[in-house]
XYZ file of C-alpha atoms in Angstrom:
470
model
C 0.067 0.025 0.392
C 0.517 3.783 -0.800
C 3.087 5.793 1.501
C 1.221 10.084 1.592
C 2.487 12.776 3.090
C -0.418 15.800 3.763
C 1.713 18.726 4.153
C -0.510 22.450 4.334
C 1.128 25.787 3.608
C -0.390 28.707 5.425
C -1.852 31.934 2.680
C 0.771 34.232 3.854
C 3.735 31.494 3.773
C 2.710 31.321 0.402
C 3.232 34.790 -0.357
C 5.631 35.484 0.814
C 7.034 32.267 -1.448
C 5.535 33.924 -4.142
C 7.567 37.163 -3.400
C 11.037 35.382 -2.817
C 10.552 33.095 -6.210
C 10.110 36.913 -8.312
C 14.460 37.131 -8.319
C 14.114 33.949 -9.359
C 12.114 34.530 -12.186
C 13.957 37.370 -12.643
C 17.666 34.920 -12.902
C 15.723 32.706 -15.078
C 14.993 35.559 -17.662
C 18.217 36.518 -18.143
C 19.377 32.908 -18.159
C 17.315 32.124 -20.778
C 17.790 35.188 -23.078
C 21.334 35.367 -22.734
C 21.373 31.824 -24.042
C 19.240 32.483 -26.360
C 21.881 34.903 -28.133
C 24.666 32.957 -27.198
C 23.250 30.045 -29.460
C 22.526 31.772 -32.693
C 26.528 33.089 -31.982
C 27.570 28.968 -31.340
C 25.393 27.868 -34.508
C 26.935 30.162 -37.262
C 30.230 30.214 -35.103
C 30.146 26.666 -36.353
C 28.477 26.340 -39.497
C 31.296 29.016 -40.793
C 33.662 26.432 -39.104
C 32.446 23.496 -41.492
C 32.113 25.726 -44.168
C 35.770 26.701 -44.698
C 37.258 23.073 -43.242
C 35.069 20.789 -45.730
C 36.223 23.078 -48.651
C 40.047 22.895 -46.343
C 40.440 19.288 -46.225
C 42.182 15.960 -48.512
C 41.783 12.758 -48.363
C 44.916 10.957 -47.017
C 44.055 8.327 -49.663
C 46.993 5.600 -47.458
C 47.116 6.443 -44.161
C 49.523 3.673 -43.860
C 52.739 5.342 -45.296
C 53.593 8.867 -43.335
C 53.005 11.120 -46.348
C 55.648 14.504 -45.580
C 53.291 16.713 -47.814
C 50.645 16.548 -45.545
C 52.025 17.972 -42.156
C 49.824 20.659 -41.727
C 46.551 19.632 -43.693
C 43.319 19.148 -42.857
C 43.214 15.776 -44.283
C 40.344 12.401 -44.214
C 41.132 9.306 -43.778
C 40.419 5.552 -42.981
C 42.205 2.960 -41.360
C 42.476 -0.057 -38.807
C 42.157 1.142 -35.541
C 44.689 -0.982 -33.034
C 46.943 -1.357 -30.040
C 49.674 -3.422 -28.243
C 48.757 -2.420 -24.480
C 47.338 -4.446 -22.528
C 44.760 -3.087 -20.097
C 44.478 -4.436 -16.435
C 41.348 -4.129 -14.187
C 43.453 -4.813 -10.763
C 40.808 -5.692 -8.406
C 39.590 -8.591 -10.182
C 43.041 -9.233 -12.389
C 41.119 -9.488 -15.400
C 41.957 -7.672 -18.177
C 43.177 -7.765 -22.178
C 44.830 -6.260 -25.421
C 42.139 -3.970 -25.918
C 41.963 0.078 -26.223
C 40.020 0.534 -23.336
C 38.693 -0.909 -20.691
C 35.184 -0.113 -18.846
C 34.079 -1.681 -15.767
C 30.305 -0.972 -14.705
C 28.362 -1.815 -10.926
C 24.689 -1.871 -11.155
C 22.610 -3.143 -7.589
C 19.670 -4.411 -7.135
C 17.622 -2.230 -4.179
C 14.215 -0.626 -3.023
C 13.784 2.619 -5.513
C 11.512 5.236 -3.475
C 8.597 7.217 -6.345
C 7.458 10.639 -4.984
C 4.717 12.155 -6.740
C 2.976 15.458 -5.688
C -0.709 16.189 -5.996
C -1.702 20.563 -4.623
C -4.942 21.227 -4.071
C -6.454 25.361 -3.278
C -8.225 26.263 0.155
C -10.197 28.468 0.726
C -8.866 31.078 2.616
C -5.581 30.606 0.428
C -3.874 27.957 2.253
C -2.785 25.050 -0.140
C -3.349 20.657 0.616
C -0.045 18.763 -1.176
C -0.200 15.451 -0.397
C 3.267 13.499 -1.906
C 2.345 9.834 -2.275
C 6.027 7.785 -2.358
C 5.373 4.167 -3.805
C 9.117 1.521 -3.916
C 10.423 -0.852 -6.304
C 13.467 -2.867 -6.587
C 15.290 -1.540 -9.289
C 18.795 -1.840 -10.312
C 20.739 1.589 -10.190
C 23.907 2.876 -10.746
C 25.265 3.104 -6.858
C 23.548 2.307 -2.680
C 20.172 3.738 -1.939
C 20.595 4.773 1.694
C 17.486 3.184 2.405
C 17.173 5.075 5.781
C 15.527 8.167 4.690
C 12.646 7.023 3.207
C 9.211 8.178 4.080
C 7.922 4.582 4.851
C 8.680 3.584 7.439
C 8.386 0.064 6.209
C 10.916 0.325 4.118
C 13.244 2.421 5.813
C 16.886 0.132 5.571
C 15.708 -1.895 3.782
C 18.584 -1.837 1.510
C 22.126 -3.757 2.111
C 24.349 -4.322 -0.837
C 26.551 -7.412 -0.957
C 29.500 -5.202 -2.137
C 30.709 -2.075 -3.307
C 32.692 -1.336 -6.617
C 33.001 2.542 -8.925
C 32.562 2.445 -12.360
C 35.964 2.216 -14.071
C 37.716 2.770 -17.403
C 41.086 2.653 -18.405
C 42.112 3.319 -21.903
C 45.364 2.667 -23.513
C 48.067 4.863 -24.040
C 49.221 3.858 -27.359
C 46.700 3.254 -30.038
C 47.796 3.148 -34.342
C 46.238 4.468 -36.586
C 48.054 3.034 -39.519
C 51.435 4.915 -39.754
C 50.191 7.578 -37.105
C 49.022 7.255 -33.609
C 46.054 8.808 -32.548
C 46.156 11.148 -29.599
C 44.149 11.119 -25.795
C 40.895 12.800 -27.356
C 39.885 10.415 -30.992
C 40.781 7.709 -28.760
C 38.435 8.003 -26.248
C 35.718 8.564 -29.264
C 35.784 4.756 -30.481
C 33.139 2.710 -29.735
C 34.141 -0.258 -31.338
C 32.879 -2.375 -27.518
C 32.536 -6.181 -26.701
C 32.445 -7.563 -23.817
C 34.949 -8.814 -22.076
C 34.606 -12.761 -21.257
C 36.047 -13.807 -17.409
C 38.443 -15.773 -16.180
C 38.685 -15.390 -12.270
C 42.102 -16.720 -10.666
C 40.049 -19.226 -7.947
C 41.003 -18.256 -5.014
C 39.725 -14.752 -5.654
C 36.614 -15.173 -6.609
C 36.527 -17.805 -3.150
C 37.114 -15.063 -1.675
C 34.589 -12.658 -3.007
C 32.361 -15.320 -2.675
C 32.966 -15.530 0.867
C 33.083 -12.348 1.546
C 29.763 -12.474 0.050
C 28.424 -14.553 1.900
C 29.201 -12.993 5.343
C 27.478 -9.719 3.989
C 24.122 -11.456 2.917
C 24.095 -13.653 6.200
C 24.688 -10.074 8.358
C 21.765 -8.149 6.446
C 19.417 -11.297 5.929
C 20.006 -13.471 8.791
C 19.998 -17.404 8.518
C 20.247 -18.529 4.707
C 17.091 -18.309 2.084
C 16.327 -20.932 0.548
C 19.907 -22.628 0.357
C 20.606 -23.948 -3.407
C 20.372 -27.763 -3.225
C 24.381 -28.570 -5.022
C 23.907 -30.443 -7.674
C 25.344 -34.080 -8.126
C 28.398 -35.111 -9.783
C 27.381 -37.087 -13.377
C 29.645 -39.431 -14.724
C 30.854 -39.192 -18.218
C 28.586 -42.579 -20.122
C 30.761 -45.188 -20.678
C 30.699 -47.064 -24.515
C 31.885 -50.965 -24.123
C 34.808 -51.486 -26.065
C 34.582 -53.760 -30.094
C 36.725 -56.747 -29.292
C 39.649 -56.431 -32.420
C 38.101 -59.531 -33.965
C 34.603 -58.498 -34.302
C 35.487 -55.405 -36.199
C 37.036 -57.655 -38.449
C 33.574 -59.229 -39.668
C 32.442 -55.430 -40.446
C 32.088 -53.944 -43.519
C 33.749 -50.855 -44.018
C 30.842 -48.523 -43.839
C 29.396 -50.110 -41.037
C 33.536 -49.313 -39.120
C 31.917 -46.181 -40.228
C 29.420 -46.055 -38.441
C 30.747 -47.145 -35.844
C 32.949 -44.606 -35.213
C 31.136 -42.341 -36.023
C 29.195 -43.600 -32.989
C 32.596 -42.894 -30.552
C 33.417 -39.815 -31.883
C 30.180 -37.746 -30.878
C 30.278 -39.978 -27.851
C 33.473 -39.247 -26.614
C 32.500 -35.226 -27.337
C 29.514 -35.534 -24.874
C 31.632 -36.966 -21.952
C 34.396 -34.312 -22.438
C 31.459 -31.795 -21.792
C 30.204 -33.475 -18.954
C 33.624 -33.518 -17.246
C 34.330 -29.742 -17.568
C 30.295 -29.166 -16.563
C 31.499 -31.254 -13.165
C 34.736 -29.789 -13.428
C 33.667 -26.419 -12.994
C 33.450 -24.873 -9.510
C 29.921 -23.156 -8.592
C 30.091 -21.417 -5.285
C 27.408 -19.508 -3.768
C 27.445 -16.434 -4.188
C 29.584 -15.616 -7.018
C 28.415 -16.525 -10.298
C 30.031 -15.640 -14.280
C 28.103 -15.232 -17.097
C 29.962 -14.056 -19.607
C 31.688 -10.512 -18.959
C 28.637 -10.442 -15.580
C 30.247 -10.727 -12.620
C 27.074 -11.769 -10.055
C 27.261 -11.268 -6.552
C 23.546 -12.807 -5.304
C 22.560 -15.901 -4.347
C 20.786 -16.507 -8.238
C 21.007 -14.665 -11.215
C 17.503 -14.791 -12.372
C 16.056 -13.342 -9.098
C 18.221 -10.817 -7.938
C 17.387 -9.406 -4.404
C 17.812 -6.616 -3.011
C 21.929 -5.838 -2.551
C 22.751 -8.427 -5.880
C 25.490 -6.339 -7.405
C 25.985 -6.882 -11.349
C 29.481 -5.938 -12.617
C 29.261 -5.815 -16.606
C 33.095 -5.689 -18.247
C 33.804 -4.591 -21.370
C 36.834 -3.505 -24.175
C 37.119 -1.455 -27.142
C 38.766 -3.533 -29.972
C 40.151 -2.721 -32.239
C 38.097 -0.900 -34.687
C 38.201 0.504 -39.250
C 37.230 4.220 -38.308
C 37.989 7.335 -40.428
C 40.103 10.200 -38.927
C 39.142 13.738 -39.816
C 42.047 15.869 -38.874
C 45.168 18.098 -38.761
C 48.684 16.223 -39.040
C 51.216 17.219 -36.396
C 53.827 14.923 -37.537
C 52.267 11.439 -36.223
C 49.469 12.120 -34.586
C 47.090 14.908 -35.251
C 45.646 18.325 -33.511
C 42.825 19.727 -34.009
C 41.992 22.083 -37.096
C 41.815 25.424 -36.521
C 39.678 28.174 -38.463
C 39.994 31.391 -38.991
C 37.046 32.702 -36.100
C 38.527 30.048 -33.574
C 36.916 27.541 -34.271
C 38.620 24.082 -34.036
C 36.910 20.896 -34.951
C 38.622 17.173 -35.299
C 36.305 14.156 -35.577
C 36.780 10.495 -35.309
C 33.109 8.382 -36.911
C 33.390 4.841 -36.309
C 33.673 2.704 -40.379
C 34.609 3.964 -43.490
C 33.017 7.966 -44.378
C 33.785 10.171 -46.847
C 35.034 13.869 -45.864
C 31.555 15.556 -46.834
C 29.804 12.895 -45.310
C 31.479 13.695 -42.001
C 30.500 17.819 -42.646
C 27.296 16.844 -43.653
C 26.452 14.575 -40.854
C 28.323 17.459 -38.290
C 25.962 20.530 -39.890
C 22.697 17.963 -39.068
C 23.775 17.447 -35.152
C 25.111 21.626 -35.015
C 21.283 22.130 -36.808
C 19.341 20.103 -34.374
C 21.672 21.683 -31.235
C 20.509 24.985 -31.999
C 17.423 23.918 -32.326
C 17.223 22.226 -29.266
C 19.108 24.712 -27.332
C 16.554 27.549 -28.938
C 13.789 25.878 -27.342
C 15.272 25.506 -24.056
C 15.727 29.194 -23.612
C 12.394 30.028 -25.007
C 10.653 27.738 -22.174
C 13.721 29.202 -19.343
C 11.906 32.753 -20.808
C 8.653 31.889 -19.849
C 9.228 30.401 -17.173
C 10.817 33.158 -15.779
C 8.049 35.859 -16.839
C 6.079 33.308 -14.738
C 8.605 33.442 -11.991
C 7.923 37.394 -12.014
C 4.170 37.879 -12.044
C 2.865 34.528 -10.406
C 2.946 36.219 -7.277
C 0.116 37.763 -8.463
C -2.144 34.366 -8.733
C -0.738 34.291 -5.414
C -2.095 36.942 -3.271
C -5.593 35.970 -4.899
C -5.040 32.178 -4.222
C -8.258 33.561 -0.974
C -10.786 32.387 -3.860
C -9.330 29.618 -5.557
C -12.298 29.633 -8.632
C -10.785 33.352 -9.309
C -7.299 32.715 -8.835
C -7.043 29.452 -11.495
C -8.652 32.614 -14.177
C -6.480 34.675 -13.122
C -3.726 32.240 -13.248
C -4.526 30.962 -16.807
C -4.442 34.350 -18.313
C -1.146 35.549 -16.410
C 0.448 32.042 -18.062
C -1.020 32.678 -22.131
C -0.014 36.251 -22.164
C 3.652 35.189 -20.523
C 3.542 32.276 -23.283
C 2.842 34.707 -25.366
C 5.154 37.202 -23.888
C 8.076 35.076 -24.072
C 7.546 33.628 -27.289
C 7.923 37.196 -28.765
C 10.338 38.952 -26.836
C 13.049 35.110 -27.422
C 12.154 35.762 -31.622
C 12.934 39.031 -31.000
C 15.926 37.654 -28.701
C 16.961 35.518 -32.202
C 16.414 38.475 -35.042
C 18.800 41.381 -32.907
C 21.074 38.155 -32.859
C 20.863 37.435 -36.301
C 21.644 40.895 -37.840
C 24.424 40.623 -35.232
C 25.859 37.870 -36.747
C 24.792 37.660 -39.876
C 24.166 40.986 -41.327
C 24.074 40.052 -44.627
C 21.547 37.609 -44.868
C 19.909 39.465 -41.568
C 19.846 42.740 -43.899
C 18.960 40.828 -47.128
C 15.350 38.918 -45.011
C 14.371 41.862 -43.244
C 14.179 44.011 -46.968
C 12.046 41.288 -48.463
C 9.470 41.593 -45.202
C 9.928 44.743 -46.264
C 8.659 44.736 -49.543
C 6.302 41.925 -49.190
C 5.038 44.322 -46.753
C 4.943 47.548 -49.543
C 3.646 45.162 -51.521
C 0.805 44.423 -49.834
C -0.290 47.829 -48.331
C 0.534 49.607 -50.524
C 0.144 48.031 -53.893
C -2.825 45.825 -52.685
C -4.371 48.826 -51.895
C -3.887 50.307 -55.334
C -4.445 46.826 -56.838
C -7.971 46.861 -54.996
C -9.402 50.600 -55.846
C -8.127 49.618 -59.137
C -10.708 46.421 -59.082
C -13.529 47.976 -56.821
C -13.304 50.940 -59.623
C -13.323 48.447 -62.819
C -16.720 46.326 -61.345
C -18.339 50.437 -60.950
C -17.944 50.432 -64.622
C -18.635 47.241 -65.545
C -22.020 47.545 -63.674
C -22.458 51.185 -65.740
C -22.282 49.409 -68.415
C -24.717 46.727 -68.486
C -26.941 49.139 -66.943
C -30.593 49.770 -69.359
C -29.718 53.803 -70.266
C -33.026 55.282 -69.294
C -35.560 56.553 -71.906
């Protein structure tokens, strides 16, 4: 059953809070305006930089051989990114020859969810009902359940082990005859699971620690797993040579096939019997699981996933700097270098970067407009709060304030964007304003003259069609 908490806020407190919110509203309004202005400039500078880079780059035909003539040039080429560095996770004693090694830790915990419902009362009071619900989820860090609102769920969380996420990169990553800088190494995303091969002594130590933590929290072991009985490999009776000599060649071939299949089964069963099955530690592919039953997690279970980035074909667009690369610096000071997976042409990379820049432009525009509107509502929200003595009246007035703030916020944002265009794109902005002015003149003046002409023609036509009086 959900746990509820009811809180009442008096009219005087609400009015005081609304007046204090005016300052926050101003700050939000100013921040939204600044974001809109900065965003237009950022987008224009990035677009100009990409245009400049798109016309300056040269294709590197053979990255496997250094070319002195390309020194200082912005190049675009495709080659295999690889390394001879070995990376090791010291805590678990596993590693591989890889470009990067990643450890992701998750904890199975009770998670608190809160949902608020506010109701205005006659006289200006506000009653807030908060409903708390709880679910078991995999999360990235342990949750302190002592602060849960529902006493029934307090101190319900524990962990069998605590580890930090970790990530490490190879220092020497080759790309053809060149060496990739750290910033480009981090862009390689050819990740795959790292097969676990942990020492048995370490596994036993981890299992013992997990068991101690489990029993400390849960007390007596719950539904202890029954250890599987050891199965003996099937034995196929040997056929005497005297009998085998009497068989035909085809019969001998069939018997040999049956024997080979039987040997494979026996080998698999032997490997399964020799595998150490620990009670609280389980390995499956690239996952190390702390808990009793991986398929049925309990609160406190821990799941650690190991991944590695393997050699892969990548396309680099950057400036050649000796045996490595550095960012391209445009005339406006913007810098650019990138690494993408697979084989791409320079034009494809530039087009993709322009699309990303345009998408980011519109996202920040929307965020800026919402910030401006939110700021205006914060500034004028005190008016609605004062009228909360009569909730019905305050609701109507608040709706009107919200509509006005939304309209004013959108108009103000469009004005800021237009002024930014005049500042960052003066030629384009002036041309657009000239076109807009021409259209206004055509519709406002020429349209008016055209309407007069049409009206005069209509009158003349009506006169011509009227019969002369006798």
